Short mmCIF file of C-alpha atoms and ligand atoms in Angstrom, two decimals:
data_model
loop_
_atom_site.label_atom_id
_atom_site.label_comp_id
_atom_site.label_asym_id
_atom_site.label_seq_id
_atom_site.Cartn_x
_atom_site.Cartn_y
_atom_site.Cartn_z
CA MET A 5 181.07 -1.37 51.61
CA ALA A 6 183.81 1.30 53.47
CA GLY A 7 183.94 -0.53 56.91
CA GLY A 8 187.07 -2.11 56.91
CA VAL A 9 187.47 -3.09 53.65
CA LYS A 10 191.33 -1.19 51.88
CA TRP A 11 190.79 -0.11 48.01
CA PHE A 12 193.70 -1.05 45.93
CA ILE A 13 194.00 0.83 42.71
CA ALA A 14 196.80 1.60 40.00
CA ASN A 15 196.78 4.37 37.59
CA TRP A 16 199.12 4.67 35.53
CA LYS A 17 198.56 7.00 33.23
CA SER A 18 199.49 7.57 30.07
CA ASN A 19 202.99 5.15 31.19
CA LYS A 20 203.10 1.19 29.45
CA ASN A 21 201.95 -0.14 25.66
CA VAL A 22 199.87 -3.96 26.00
CA ALA A 23 202.64 -5.73 25.93
CA GLU A 24 204.32 -4.11 29.02
CA SER A 25 200.89 -3.67 30.71
CA LEU A 26 200.83 -7.98 30.07
CA SER A 27 204.32 -8.34 31.33
CA TRP A 28 204.43 -5.96 34.89
CA LEU A 29 200.53 -8.22 34.93
CA GLU A 30 201.93 -12.05 35.16
CA LEU A 31 204.62 -10.77 37.73
CA PHE A 32 201.88 -9.31 39.72
CA GLY A 33 199.34 -10.91 39.49
CA PRO A 34 200.77 -14.69 40.50
CA GLN A 35 201.82 -12.52 44.39
CA LEU A 36 198.47 -11.83 44.05
CA THR A 37 196.78 -13.75 47.68
CA SER A 38 192.24 -13.27 47.96
CA SER A 39 191.75 -11.19 50.54
CA GLU A 40 187.70 -10.01 52.08
CA SER A 41 189.89 -6.96 52.84
CA SER A 42 191.03 -5.30 50.81
CA LYS A 43 190.30 -5.13 46.86
CA VAL A 44 192.74 -4.42 43.93
CA VAL A 45 191.79 -1.99 41.02
CA VAL A 46 194.30 -1.73 37.90
CA CYS A 47 193.45 0.89 35.58
CA PRO A 48 196.21 1.35 32.61
CA SER A 49 195.88 2.21 29.28
CA THR A 50 192.44 1.35 27.70
CA LEU A 51 194.07 0.07 24.55
CA ALA A 52 194.92 -2.86 27.51
CA ALA A 53 192.65 -2.81 29.32
CA ALA A 54 190.63 -5.92 27.57
CA PRO A 55 193.95 -7.90 27.15
CA MET A 56 194.73 -7.21 30.67
CA LYS A 57 191.03 -8.59 31.84
CA LYS A 58 192.39 -11.52 30.22
CA LEU A 59 194.45 -12.57 31.72
CA ALA A 60 193.25 -11.60 34.82
CA GLU A 61 189.72 -13.99 34.06
CA ASP A 62 192.00 -17.08 32.43
CA ASN A 63 194.69 -16.75 35.55
CA HIS A 64 191.91 -16.58 38.59
CA TYR A 65 193.47 -12.40 39.62
CA ASP A 66 191.53 -10.79 42.05
CA LEU A 67 191.82 -7.68 40.99
CA MET A 68 189.11 -5.71 38.80
CA ILE A 69 190.13 -3.41 35.63
CA GLY A 70 189.72 0.09 35.40
CA LEU A 71 189.83 3.11 33.15
CA GLN A 72 191.18 6.74 34.03
CA ASN A 73 188.85 8.00 32.23
CA ILE A 74 185.96 7.87 30.30
CA SER A 75 182.80 9.84 28.18
CA ALA A 76 181.13 12.47 28.81
CA PHE A 77 179.12 11.40 25.90
CA GLY A 78 176.78 8.14 25.46
CA VAL A 79 177.51 6.18 22.06
CA GLY A 80 177.27 7.85 19.15
CA ALA A 81 178.95 9.94 16.77
CA PHE A 82 181.93 11.68 19.14
CA THR A 83 184.96 10.45 17.82
CA GLY A 84 187.62 10.23 19.82
CA GLU A 85 185.98 9.41 22.77
CA LEU A 86 185.43 5.65 24.78
CA ALA A 87 181.97 5.63 25.65
CA ALA A 88 181.01 3.80 29.44
CA GLU A 89 178.75 1.57 27.13
CA GLN A 90 182.10 0.33 25.43
CA ALA A 91 183.53 -0.25 28.96
CA LYS A 92 181.12 -3.01 29.76
CA GLY A 93 183.26 -5.96 30.16
CA VAL A 94 186.44 -4.37 30.18
CA ALA A 95 186.13 -2.08 33.09
CA ASP A 96 183.96 -2.27 36.43
CA LEU A 97 185.70 1.17 37.69
CA VAL A 98 186.67 3.96 36.36
CA ILE A 99 189.05 7.40 37.61
CA ILE A 100 187.22 10.64 37.05
CA GLY A 101 188.02 14.23 37.14
CA HIS A 102 191.54 13.44 38.61
CA SER A 103 193.43 17.22 38.23
CA GLU A 104 195.73 16.52 35.56
CA ARG A 105 192.67 15.96 33.54
CA ARG A 106 191.45 19.18 35.04
CA GLN A 107 194.32 21.34 34.75
CA LYS A 108 196.49 20.24 30.69
CA LEU A 109 192.35 18.62 29.28
CA GLY A 110 189.98 21.68 30.61
CA GLU A 111 187.96 18.86 32.30
CA THR A 112 185.31 20.84 34.76
CA ASP A 113 183.03 20.02 37.49
CA ALA A 114 180.11 20.23 34.88
CA MET A 115 181.22 17.85 32.53
CA VAL A 116 183.05 15.67 35.22
CA ALA A 117 178.91 15.32 36.43
CA ASP A 118 178.36 14.64 32.74
CA LYS A 119 180.67 11.33 33.28
CA VAL A 120 180.15 9.95 36.63
CA THR A 121 176.42 9.72 34.95
CA GLN A 122 177.66 8.22 32.10
CA ALA A 123 179.53 5.08 34.69
CA LYS A 124 176.15 4.64 36.46
CA GLU A 125 174.56 3.87 33.50
CA ALA A 126 177.00 1.18 32.57
CA GLY A 127 177.13 -0.05 35.67
CA LEU A 128 180.49 1.03 36.61
CA LEU A 129 182.22 2.52 39.94
CA ALA A 130 182.79 6.49 39.13
CA LEU A 131 185.82 7.32 41.17
CA VAL A 132 185.66 10.87 41.16
CA CYS A 133 189.32 12.39 42.27
CA VAL A 134 188.97 15.80 44.12
CA GLN A 135 192.06 18.39 45.67
CA ASP A 136 190.04 19.48 48.65
CA ALA A 137 187.83 18.65 50.98
CA ASN A 138 184.72 21.71 48.41
CA THR A 139 185.53 19.98 45.45
CA PRO A 140 182.17 19.74 44.37
CA ILE A 141 180.61 15.89 44.55
CA PRO A 142 178.58 14.58 42.61
CA ASP A 143 175.99 12.40 44.28
CA ASN A 144 175.29 9.43 42.77
CA THR A 145 179.70 9.22 42.19
CA ASP A 146 181.08 5.51 44.30
CA MET A 147 183.63 6.65 45.88
CA VAL A 148 185.59 9.38 46.04
CA ALA A 149 190.11 9.73 46.45
CA TYR A 150 191.24 12.51 48.22
CA GLU A 151 194.52 14.33 46.02
CA PRO A 152 196.99 17.13 47.04
CA ILE A 153 197.37 18.14 44.40
CA TRP A 154 200.62 19.09 45.59
CA ALA A 155 201.09 15.62 46.28
CA ILE A 156 200.89 13.97 43.32
CA GLY A 157 204.52 12.73 41.59
CA SER A 158 206.54 14.99 43.71
CA GLY A 159 207.94 12.62 46.02
CA THR A 160 205.74 14.64 49.43
CA ALA A 161 202.94 12.79 50.52
CA ASP A 162 200.22 14.59 52.78
CA THR A 163 200.78 13.47 55.78
CA PRO A 164 198.75 10.71 57.54
CA GLU A 165 196.69 12.83 60.03
CA ASN A 166 196.07 15.40 57.49
CA ALA A 167 194.27 12.47 55.19
CA ALA A 168 192.72 11.81 57.25
CA ALA A 169 190.80 15.22 58.54
CA VAL A 170 190.11 16.23 54.86
CA ILE A 171 188.00 12.63 54.64
CA ALA A 172 186.37 12.88 57.52
CA GLU A 173 185.45 15.67 55.98
CA ILE A 174 183.89 14.76 52.39
CA LYS A 175 182.20 12.11 54.44
CA GLN A 176 180.83 14.43 56.04
CA LYS A 177 179.51 16.09 53.26
CA VAL A 178 178.53 13.48 51.28
CA GLY A 179 176.58 12.56 53.77
CA ARG A 180 176.84 8.84 53.11
CA ASP A 181 178.88 5.98 54.11
CA ILE A 182 181.25 5.40 50.35
CA PRO A 183 184.59 5.22 50.35
CA VAL A 184 187.53 8.32 50.24
CA LEU A 185 190.91 7.08 49.40
CA TYR A 186 194.16 8.72 50.03
CA GLY A 187 196.76 9.72 46.41
CA GLY A 188 199.71 11.42 46.15
CA SER A 189 202.69 10.22 46.61
CA VAL A 190 202.58 6.99 48.15
CA LYS A 191 204.83 4.43 48.33
CA ALA A 192 205.40 0.96 50.12
CA ASP A 193 207.13 3.35 52.82
CA ASN A 194 204.39 5.29 53.67
CA ALA A 195 201.21 3.13 52.43
CA LYS A 196 200.72 2.01 56.01
CA THR A 197 200.89 5.28 58.12
CA PHE A 198 197.87 5.77 55.92
CA LEU A 199 195.83 2.33 55.74
CA GLU A 200 196.94 2.40 60.06
CA ARG A 201 193.90 5.57 59.38
CA ASP A 202 190.33 4.07 59.79
CA GLU A 203 188.52 7.37 57.88
CA ILE A 204 191.34 6.45 54.66
CA ASP A 205 189.55 3.30 52.59
CA GLY A 206 192.14 2.76 50.91
CA LEU A 207 194.88 3.94 48.29
CA LEU A 208 195.23 5.81 44.28
CA VAL A 209 198.73 4.69 43.31
CA GLY A 210 200.34 6.47 40.58
CA GLY A 211 203.66 6.09 40.32
CA ALA A 212 204.65 3.56 42.55
CA SER A 213 202.26 1.14 40.72
CA LEU A 214 203.80 0.86 38.21
CA ASP A 215 207.10 -1.54 38.99
CA PRO A 216 204.99 -4.66 40.29
CA GLN A 217 206.97 -5.26 43.52
CA GLN A 218 206.64 -1.70 44.13
CA PHE A 219 202.58 -2.45 44.23
CA ILE A 220 202.94 -5.18 45.22
CA THR A 221 204.44 -4.55 48.74
CA ILE A 222 201.68 -1.21 48.98
CA VAL A 223 198.86 -4.18 48.76
CA GLN A 224 200.88 -6.20 51.03
CA GLN A 225 200.67 -4.59 53.84
CA TRP A 226 197.01 -4.63 54.28
CA THR A 227 195.59 -8.45 54.57
P1 LIG B 24 201.32 10.06 42.65
O1 LIG B 24 200.55 9.42 41.54
O2 LIG B 24 201.30 8.18 43.71
O3 LIG B 24 202.18 9.15 41.07
O4 LIG B 24 201.61 10.77 42.89
C1 LIG B 24 199.05 9.64 42.67
C2 LIG B 24 198.21 9.69 40.88
O5 LIG B 24 197.81 10.48 40.77
O6 LIG B 24 196.86 9.54 41.36
#
């Protein structure tokens, strides 16, 4: 999966209601051109995921829908949780272990591992976020995002040199050829400096993805 393909993943966090999410897609979708060399995933709120998927399918927009979290448990008596099985047919990918969830919601490495297992059993791509090369990565993880905590939402991104070095180390530790992305204050004006690095297989974009124009500009750096 790595070899040349770059991933562009929008992480909206707790932003945008359903109507705002659909308006974003109506602006973004028509500007997106299919490309062999890039893959685009939008991770809106759980509520917006299904209507966005339908809008994308109806209009043949070439993008996938992702989720920002998934239950560590299966279907059953887990009030308030979304089981991976329930997301089938809507989501293609799920972000697991984002540092905000680790720091603010007590998510542990063990929970991350359980969530990866659940995602895989339901056929979802499991994207695990790590803050450095020491964060444990479950064996069956499909993709990784290196996101140094100090770079998230701060306006100060890591340098492409350091990000590439950490990502190379992560790849060596994983021992399989899986995509490893960079995330943390990626904007339209610095995206290319990361994309130019062979080690970096794409970008996980928070704040800058909320604006359809800025996100399409980032995606268009690699076509
Ligand atoms: P940011 O967030 O692009 O706003 O820094 C990235 C993330 O948290 O995934």
